[in-house]
């Protein structure tokens, strides 16, 4: 599970929120697949609405350009982000995201390798509404800061606990990674982050950095499916 701070700055979140205020939200059950529909109780912004599509495209561009997102997910395809809302007493019980998703208005499908929530509400705006993710080390709870995002393996069971006060608004999306194996993807992320911190530290010698880059790219060459 990876937290990305300030994926969007406060002004950007403000713009998203202002735009979403004028958009119709539908019952989230309509877009849930299979078992998930039975436990989904939230609202979802109408994905056919021009404003929602513009916001989705805007966020898609921010994701595709974000070094930490690219490093962690090595995305090949990103689902157009959806915008959801949990009002008081709304919740989304434990579920697993569909493995294969049809990308709306295209002939393409996407295998969900990583799921993402971008927090468009400040944690002080609501009580409850925690994203809870089951991991091999127990349940992890996330209530992200305004504009931050959490990226987690789509293979994990997860839920959003009931909002008991206020309103929680978020953007969600899924990514198909060029690296389908989670363990290899995580190792590549750690390797890349270490290389980046060596570069930023300014002390590593050029030849050693070249060798590390070489290894990193050759591992991607070996394990990527594109
Ligand atoms: O609202 C969230 O943070 C997660 C929503 C979710 O799990 C989903 O829509 O599949
Ligand atoms: Fe989910």
Coordinates of C-alpha atoms and ligand atoms in Angstrom, one line a residue:
X1 CA 0.0 0.0 0.0
X2 CA 1.5 3.3 -1.1
X3 CA 0.4 6.8 0.0
X4 CA 1.0 9.6 -2.4
X5 CA 0.9 13.0 -0.7
X6 CA -0.4 16.0 -2.6
X7 CA -1.3 14.2 -5.8
X8 CA -3.6 17.2 -6.2
X9 CA -3.0 20.6 -4.5
X10 CA -5.7 22.4 -2.5
X11 CA -6.7 24.6 -5.5
X12 CA -7.1 21.6 -7.8
X13 CA -9.2 19.8 -5.2
X14 CA -11.3 23.0 -4.8
X15 CA -11.9 23.0 -8.6
X16 CA -12.9 19.3 -8.7
X17 CA -15.2 19.9 -5.8
X18 CA -16.8 22.9 -7.3
X19 CA -17.3 21.1 -10.6
X20 CA -18.8 18.0 -8.9
X21 CA -21.3 20.1 -7.0
X22 CA -23.2 20.7 -10.3
X23 CA -23.1 17.0 -11.4
X24 CA -25.8 14.4 -10.8
X25 CA -24.8 11.5 -8.6
X26 CA -26.4 8.1 -9.2
X27 CA -26.8 5.1 -6.9
X28 CA -23.4 3.4 -6.9
X29 CA -25.0 -0.1 -7.0
X30 CA -25.6 0.5 -10.7
X31 CA -21.8 0.3 -11.5
X32 CA -20.9 -2.5 -9.1
X33 CA -20.2 -5.9 -10.6
X34 CA -21.4 -9.2 -9.1
X35 CA -21.1 -9.6 -5.3
X36 CA -20.0 -6.0 -4.8
X37 CA -23.5 -4.6 -5.6
X38 CA -24.9 -6.2 -2.5
X39 CA -22.5 -4.3 -0.2
X40 CA -22.2 -1.0 -2.1
X41 CA -24.1 1.9 -0.7
X42 CA -22.7 5.2 -2.1
X43 CA -23.3 7.7 -4.8
X44 CA -21.4 7.9 -8.0
X45 CA -21.1 10.9 -10.3
X46 CA -22.8 10.3 -13.7
X47 CA -19.9 9.1 -15.9
X48 CA -21.7 10.2 -19.1
X49 CA -21.8 13.8 -17.9
X50 CA -19.4 16.1 -19.8
X51 CA -18.1 17.7 -16.6
X52 CA -17.3 14.3 -15.1
X53 CA -15.5 13.2 -18.3
X54 CA -13.5 16.4 -18.3
X55 CA -12.5 15.9 -14.6
X56 CA -11.7 12.2 -15.3
X57 CA -9.4 13.2 -18.2
X58 CA -7.8 15.9 -16.2
X59 CA -7.0 13.4 -13.4
X60 CA -5.9 10.8 -15.9
X61 CA -3.3 13.2 -17.1
X62 CA -2.1 14.0 -13.6
X63 CA -1.7 10.3 -12.8
X64 CA 0.1 9.5 -16.0
X65 CA 2.6 12.3 -15.3
X66 CA 3.2 11.6 -11.7
X67 CA 6.6 10.1 -11.0
X68 CA 5.6 8.2 -7.9
X69 CA 2.5 6.8 -9.5
X70 CA 4.4 5.7 -12.6
X71 CA 7.2 4.2 -10.4
X72 CA 4.7 2.3 -8.2
X73 CA 2.2 1.1 -10.8
X74 CA 4.1 1.1 -14.0
X75 CA 0.8 1.7 -15.7
X76 CA -0.1 0.4 -19.1
X77 CA -3.8 1.3 -18.9
X78 CA -5.7 3.5 -16.4
X79 CA -9.4 3.3 -16.0
X80 CA -11.1 6.7 -16.5
X81 CA -11.5 7.9 -12.8
X82 CA -14.9 7.8 -11.2
X83 CA -16.1 10.1 -8.5
X84 CA -17.9 8.8 -5.5
X85 CA -19.7 10.2 -2.5
X86 CA -20.6 8.7 0.8
X87 CA -23.2 10.7 2.8
X88 CA -24.0 10.0 6.4
X89 CA -24.6 6.3 7.1
X90 CA -23.3 5.2 3.6
X91 CA -20.7 2.6 3.3
X92 CA -19.1 0.0 1.0
X93 CA -18.7 -3.4 2.6
X94 CA -15.9 -5.9 2.0
X95 CA -15.4 -6.7 -1.7
X96 CA -12.8 -7.4 -4.3
X97 CA -12.7 -5.3 -7.4
X98 CA -13.5 -7.0 -10.7
X99 CA -10.3 -8.5 -12.3
X100 CA -11.3 -7.5 -15.8
X101 CA -13.0 -4.2 -16.5
X102 CA -14.4 -2.9 -19.8
X103 CA -13.2 0.6 -20.5
X104 CA -16.3 2.7 -21.3
X105 CA -16.7 3.9 -24.9
X106 CA -13.7 1.9 -26.1
X107 CA -13.2 -1.7 -27.3
X108 CA -10.6 -2.2 -24.6
X109 CA -10.5 -4.1 -21.4
X110 CA -8.2 -3.6 -18.4
X111 CA -6.9 -6.1 -15.9
X112 CA -7.1 -4.4 -12.5
X113 CA -3.6 -4.8 -10.9
X114 CA -3.8 -1.7 -8.7
X115 CA -6.7 0.3 -7.2
X116 CA -6.5 3.9 -6.2
X117 CA -8.5 6.3 -4.1
X118 CA -7.8 10.0 -4.3
X119 CA -9.2 11.9 -1.3
X120 CA -11.2 14.9 -2.3
X121 CA -12.5 15.6 1.3
X122 CA -10.4 16.6 4.2
X123 CA -10.4 14.0 7.0
X124 CA -12.0 16.6 9.3
X125 CA -15.0 16.9 7.0
X126 CA -16.3 13.4 8.0
X127 CA -16.2 10.8 10.7
X128 CA -15.9 7.1 9.8
X129 CA -15.4 6.5 6.0
X130 CA -12.1 4.8 6.4
X131 CA -10.8 2.7 3.6
X132 CA -9.8 -0.6 5.2
X133 CA -7.6 -2.9 3.2
X134 CA -6.8 -6.5 4.2
X135 CA -3.2 -7.4 3.9
X136 CA -0.9 -10.3 4.9
X137 CA -0.1 -8.1 8.0
X138 CA -3.7 -7.6 9.0
X139 CA -6.1 -4.7 8.3
X140 CA -4.7 -1.4 7.2
X141 CA -6.9 1.7 7.6
X142 CA -6.5 4.8 5.5
X143 CA -8.1 8.2 5.9
X144 CA -6.0 10.3 3.5
X145 CA -5.3 14.0 3.6
X146 CA -7.0 16.3 1.2
X147 CA -5.5 15.7 -2.3
X148 CA -3.6 12.6 -1.3
X149 CA -4.0 9.2 -2.8
X150 CA -3.6 5.6 -1.8
X151 CA -2.6 2.9 -4.2
X152 CA -3.1 -0.7 -3.2
X153 CA -3.2 -4.1 -4.9
X154 CA -6.5 -4.8 -6.6
X155 CA -6.2 -8.4 -5.4
X156 CA -6.9 -7.3 -1.8
X157 CA -10.3 -7.4 -0.1
X158 CA -11.2 -3.9 1.0
X159 CA -14.2 -1.8 2.4
X160 CA -15.2 1.7 3.3
X161 CA -16.6 1.9 6.8
X162 CA -19.9 3.8 7.3
X163 CA -19.6 7.6 7.3
X164 CA -21.1 8.7 10.7
X165 CA -20.9 12.4 10.2
X166 CA -20.4 14.7 7.1
X167 CA -19.6 13.6 3.6
X168 CA -16.7 11.8 2.0
X169 CA -15.9 12.5 -1.7
X170 CA -13.2 10.7 -3.6
X171 CA -12.0 9.8 -7.0
X172 CA -11.3 6.1 -7.7
X173 CA -9.5 4.4 -10.5
X174 CA -7.8 1.1 -11.4
X175 CA -4.6 0.5 -13.3
X176 CA -3.3 -2.4 -15.4
X177 CA 0.4 -2.6 -14.8
X178 CA 3.1 -3.5 -17.3
X179 CA 4.2 -5.8 -14.5
X180 CA 1.4 -8.1 -13.5
X181 CA 3.3 -9.8 -10.7
X182 CA 2.8 -7.9 -7.5
X183 CA 6.0 -9.0 -5.8
X184 CA 8.2 -8.0 -8.8
X185 CA 6.3 -4.7 -9.2
X186 CA 6.9 -3.9 -5.5
X187 CA 10.6 -4.7 -5.8
X188 CA 10.9 -2.6 -8.9
X189 CA 9.3 0.3 -7.0
X190 CA 11.8 -0.1 -4.2
X191 CA 14.7 -0.2 -6.6
X192 CA 13.5 2.9 -8.5
X193 CA 12.9 4.8 -5.2
X194 CA 16.4 3.9 -4.0
X195 CA 17.9 5.0 -7.3
X196 CA 16.0 8.3 -7.1
X197 CA 17.1 9.0 -3.5
X198 CA 20.8 8.3 -4.5
X199 CA 20.4 10.7 -7.4
X200 CA 18.9 13.3 -5.2
X201 CA 21.5 12.8 -2.5
X202 CA 24.1 13.9 -5.1
X203 CA 26.8 11.6 -3.7
X204 CA 26.5 8.5 -5.8
X205 CA 29.0 8.2 -8.6
X206 CA 27.9 8.3 -12.1
X207 CA 29.1 4.8 -13.1
X208 CA 27.3 3.1 -10.2
X209 CA 24.1 4.9 -11.0
X210 CA 24.4 3.9 -14.6
X211 CA 24.7 0.3 -13.5
X212 CA 21.6 0.5 -11.3
X213 CA 19.6 2.1 -14.1
X214 CA 20.8 -0.7 -16.4
X215 CA 19.6 -3.4 -14.0
X216 CA 16.3 -1.6 -13.4
X217 CA 15.5 -1.3 -17.1
X218 CA 16.6 -4.8 -17.9
X219 CA 14.3 -6.2 -15.2
X220 CA 11.5 -4.2 -16.7
X221 CA 12.4 -5.6 -20.1
X222 CA 12.3 -9.1 -18.7
X223 CA 9.1 -8.9 -16.8
X224 CA 6.9 -6.5 -18.6
X225 CA 3.9 -7.5 -20.7
X226 CA 3.2 -4.8 -23.2
Ligands
LIG1 O1 -14.3 4.9 -2.0 C1 -13.2 4.2 -1.9 O2 -12.2 4.7 -1.3 C2 -13.1 2.9 -2.5 C3 -14.3 2.5 -3.4 C4 -14.2 1.1 -3.9 O3 -13.6 0.2 -3.2 C5 -14.7 0.7 -5.2 O4 -15.5 1.5 -5.8 O5 -14.5 -0.4 -5.6
LIG2 FE1 -13.3 -1.5 -4.4

